[in-house]
Amino acid sequence: MPQVPIGQLACMTNYTLPSGGDLVAQGLNSVSLVAQQCALFLSTMAIRKLCALSLGALSLVSGQPPMTTSDSPTHTVTINGTATEFRNIFTIPASVNDGAPLIPNVKDPLATDAQKVCPGYRAVNMVTTDVGMTATLQLAGAACNVYGNDISTLNLTVEYQVKDRLHVEIVPASISSSNYTHYILPPEFGVLKPGVENGAAGVSKDSDIAFEYSNNPSFSFSVKRKSTGDTLFSTSGNVLVYEDQFIEFASALPENYNIYGLGDVMTRFKLDNNLTRTFYAADVGDALDANLYGSHPFYLDTRYYETDKASGNMSLVTSSQTDPSKSYKSYSHGVYLRNAHGLEVLTRPKLITWRALGGSLDLYFYAGPSATEVTQSYVKSAAGLPAMQQYWTFGYHQCRWGYANWTQLQEVIDNFARFSIPLETVWLDIDYMNQYRNFDNDEVTFPYAEGQKFLSKLHDSGRHWVPIVDSAIYAPNPENASDAYPVFSEGEKVGAFMKNPDGSIYYGAVWPGYTVFPDWLSKSASNWWAEQVKTWHDLIGFDGIWIDMSEVASFCIGSCGSRNLSMNPVHPPFKLPGEPGNLILEYPEEFNKTNTTEAAAASSALSSQSSVFPPTSAPAPTSYLRPTPTSRKRNINYPPYVINNYNSPDLAVKAASPNATHADGTIEYDVHNLFGTQILNNTYNALLTVFPGKRPFIIGRSTFVGSGTVAGHWGGDNYSKWAYMFFSIPQALSFSLFGIPMFGVDTCGFSGLSSNELCARWMALSAFFPFYRNHNTLTAASQEPFLWSSVTESSINAMRIRYTLLPYLYTLFHSAHTTGSTVMRALAWEFPNEPILAPADRQFLLGPALLITPVLTPGATTVQGVFPGAPATKWYDWYNQTAIAASAGENVTLDSPLTHIPVFIRGGYVLPQQEFALTTREARSSPWSLIVALDAQGAAGGSVYVDDGESLRPSRTLDVRFQAGNGALSAMPRGEWREEMPLANVTVLGVVGKVEEVRFRGERLGGWTFDVGKKLLSVRGLQGKTKGGAWESEWGLSWS
């Protein structure tokens, strides 16, 4: 009988101790960690699902007899002295995801340039309306039909919808029920459509932007800013191309322009001027400059003008070099294309080109003129106001792919407590699932009864649990009654799944095997989904949901399971982390410099693995399929214009095929980019049935315009690399633009191995992101912050700031929820007249008052940072509470040892605080304090918002306004919420002169100190003066 030594299986886990040499200092036993990792692998890969032990597809499946249509022979393997039978089981080959040999248009030297062969349009029948104009556009020559069938007649509508928003829409003149979704994005699909607001009639004369058009030589239009005379957008010199599968229009841009947005992409915050941005939701790791999980076709354009101090005249700055001593003024505007089809945007040195595979030209221009005004207007009108999050969601979250069982999860929680590291929420990846099936726990490793006890203890401690839920539903073997899966059968019964064009169910393949995909355009899918969420919650009491694979992803092209359900595969068509051929062997980045011997050994092992397990990807094609238009019919699966989709130019690769069909006849080609936001909307509604009256907590992967109204987003499958820590900042700032402030990344990196240095820096950086979670991949070395003493110290130091400032962060979110303001902010937004800040993305602001300057390079003990607004704007060091000396545009070198992150407070702001604690519940039950950072005029202001922290529509709220100036601070509460916690301390920074007396509510105080050198006033022991609560009534504090 064949036997595989358990030692070989242990080697497959490739457990690498957390690097840095300080693990033993934590009092942790490295041998036990290796044993835990091996047990983790066994439970995940062998007991639960399968264990691939050799090249010969040796597999084990638990929980039921192997599902196969053939009488494959059985074999026996001995594991830990126990003989275990197994048989070979069908697994779909990797080739099922090999797409057609297409070449993206932007890479094709033989591609036709539509601008050179298409005639454009001419405008006729112009009619002036109360809010703008309408016209008919007629094809100006013979149809070119270059990437589709030309639309001969179009309708143009121009609307000044409100003073700062202009709408330009061009749609086919002939639209019927048969082609409606080819061109129109209905609001009922879940995407807001901004409309003309009350009082808009005649607003064009008051607007700072103006629409103009020309018919010379063909139709073009421009949008200009009246106050500067600047052209913001102009299609002049470029023809409009409008076909049934291809739309193209372009606008000139000034030299060295500053545009931001156009996500989801991982790149610098200020976009390069030679970038092809693809908008097609993709199941992809965080590849740089590639289309990722979501689509946000919106950009912010900021232009700087040099102002002559004598005359006041302004001239547009087109150079990237500016002089801090000169005076500048900025104007910003926004551009949004409301189109859910596959798109490309090409940025070139003086041009921006939009290309779409369908839909309409539905453009919105936001006048600003500040970046803040643009963002708020876009969010309020198009993206929708962000969801208000529950208070506990701002605590620290811990996750990984590979937690083996409830017991191991409890051990993780216990270790956080042991090292006094805050922990709010634990997460589970797909490990908890019964054979990767949604809404179904593995009764061996994550049984419901044990889970209920675990959650009872967890909830009693003030903590929470969030599980992953994938977007595909397992399709059981119809020939195996024991494989019945009620989640599927109930959805099938009500028609909740996508179909093939012939009306049969569309079967893709994801983690559990063959799967179906919810059809969010079906009237029944929403109720079916809500019922599954509610039924599962009745069994196991989760606190939120993590939505994954929602692009929507599939591991095979087309309906690969349609005639193969009885051969349901038990393994995806690729190697999982830790399996032979995909062992995680690379050493942590930069360790080749400090641990050369180990790094060399790892490199050798990686080379050996590559030679034994060569890549299985399809060879590059030597010739290409170039689709052509089909007369009077769209080529759905192979559109003639091929976008630069990262996964493959074939849109069916790693996704539901474009011809998958919805209940109303809409095809996936027209709505692919909407699946992610639709599953978030339906999950939000489902959670309202589970937690009536409470704010649902959802983190989703794929997003579209408007997703922030119901969910947050994490940055996806990043890497344990220094570059990815840096890119998390521009990624977060972009999602601030998109109206999704609840954003964070997989701290310390998802794929690969982190080092103690990288993880220490990253844990400190992410402490200032709204969503704060550590997560990594299967069989990679664990990276919980308690595993390295340096990471523990760095984490606690940063968390101490975060947790004391939770009231500030919560207030920022309430402002975002009610006004559309941002939470994480680019320096250029808060200091709009400093062009030197236009590309700044290595620092950021949390709200208006907190400047974060992280170390983003290995081996560094200092970091350089600018202090915006200096010297007029005062900045205070968070730690020593003294003012920073800096001049305009100066890069200041700041000390930053490994466990320290430089944080600075902006003068002119009052920061509300509560005490540091291990959970948000404990923190909310602690006394209040205030930091008052005076500006150069001795003034400051701020606010704090308080409610119950969870209600969707709180019945009682409290808003407290703070105002400081002339040696006094006042607090003015408004609202019905009664805050019982007292005020303990007030710290005033930047006090000029002597302080000889301090009074509170007119009563002279003792117990205060004043450091004349630091200009620091500390008032302590106010609890006795505020026993009824810190904000029970108005009060004043004065010093003189």
Coordinates of N, CA and C in Angstrom, one line a residue, residues 11 75 83 86 107 162 197 214 316 367 421 496 596 620 685 824 982:
C11 N 6.4 19.3 5.5 CA 7.2 20.1 4.7 C 6.4 21.0 3.7
H75 N -7.2 3.8 -3.2 CA -5.9 3.6 -2.7 C -5.9 3.9 -1.2
A83 N -4.7 4.5 8.4 CA -4.9 4.2 7.0 C -6.2 4.9 6.5
F86 N -8.5 6.6 -0.5 CA -8.8 7.8 -1.3 C -8.9 7.2 -2.8
K107 N -2.7 47.6 -27.9 CA -1.4 47.0 -28.1 C -1.3 46.4 -29.6
V162 N -28.0 72.1 -11.6 CA -27.9 72.9 -10.4 C -26.7 73.8 -10.7
E197 N -32.5 69.8 -10.5 CA -33.1 70.0 -9.2 C -34.0 71.2 -9.3
S214 N -20.0 73.3 -31.6 CA -19.6 73.7 -32.9 C -19.9 72.6 -33.9
L316 N -2.2 80.3 -16.1 CA -2.2 78.9 -15.9 C -0.8 78.3 -15.8
A367 N -18.4 71.8 -11.1 CA -17.6 73.1 -11.3 C -16.7 73.4 -10.1
I421 N -2.9 43.9 23.3 CA -3.1 44.6 22.0 C -4.6 44.7 21.8
A496 N -33.7 32.4 -9.2 CA -32.8 33.4 -8.7 C -31.4 33.5 -9.3
T596 N 21.6 36.6 4.3 CA 22.0 36.1 3.0 C 21.9 34.6 2.9
A620 N 1.9 32.0 -25.2 CA 1.5 33.2 -25.9 C 1.1 32.9 -27.4
N685 N -29.7 44.9 2.4 CA -31.1 44.7 2.7 C -31.3 43.5 3.5
M824 N -10.2 60.3 4.9 CA -8.8 60.4 4.6 C -8.6 61.5 3.5
P982 N -17.7 61.6 32.2 CA -17.3 63.0 32.5 C -16.2 63.4 31.7

